Amino acid sequence: MEKTLSRIHPVSDPDATYFLQVSWEKDLGTGFGVLLSDGQCAWTGT
C-alpha cells in the first residue's frame, strides 16, 4: 500500500493545521482512501 501525508492550512482559517493522508493500492484507478485529521479528531472516506 502506498501513502502520502500532507500538512495543510485552509485559506478560510490559516492558523488551523490539518493533516491529509491518501492511501492506495497499485494505482489510484483501483480506489483510494482518504483520512483528514486536526490532531484530535479524524474523518475518513473511500
Tab-separated table of C-alpha atoms in Angstrom, residues 17-45:
chain	number	residue	atom	x	y	z
A	17	THR	CA	-3.417	22.852	10.796
A	18	TYR	CA	-4.860	19.681	9.288
A	19	PHE	CA	-3.200	16.503	8.096
A	20	LEU	CA	-4.394	14.818	4.911
A	21	GLN	CA	-3.412	11.216	4.162
A	22	VAL	CA	-4.221	9.481	0.881
A	23	SER	CA	-3.527	5.747	0.541
A	24	TRP	CA	-3.909	3.449	-2.460
A	25	GLU	CA	-3.097	0.010	-3.840
A	26	LYS	CA	-1.044	-0.162	-7.077
A	27	ASP	CA	-2.626	2.935	-8.658
A	28	LEU	CA	-5.380	5.439	-7.906
A	29	GLY	CA	-7.610	3.827	-10.547
A	30	THR	CA	-8.195	0.815	-8.278
A	31	GLY	CA	-9.550	3.012	-5.477
A	32	PHE	CA	-8.092	5.014	-2.637
A	33	GLY	CA	-8.695	6.003	0.974
A	34	VAL	CA	-8.668	9.497	2.463
A	35	LEU	CA	-8.072	10.490	6.084
A	36	LEU	CA	-8.275	14.082	7.344
A	37	SER	CA	-7.255	14.938	10.907
A	38	ASP	CA	-6.917	18.065	13.012
A	39	GLY	CA	-4.788	16.219	15.577
A	40	GLN	CA	-7.760	15.491	17.856
A	41	CYS	CA	-10.451	14.149	15.522
A	42	ALA	CA	-10.195	12.236	12.261
A	43	TRP	CA	-12.521	11.834	9.302
A	44	THR	CA	-12.184	9.008	6.785
A	45	GLY	CA	-13.597	8.229	3.377
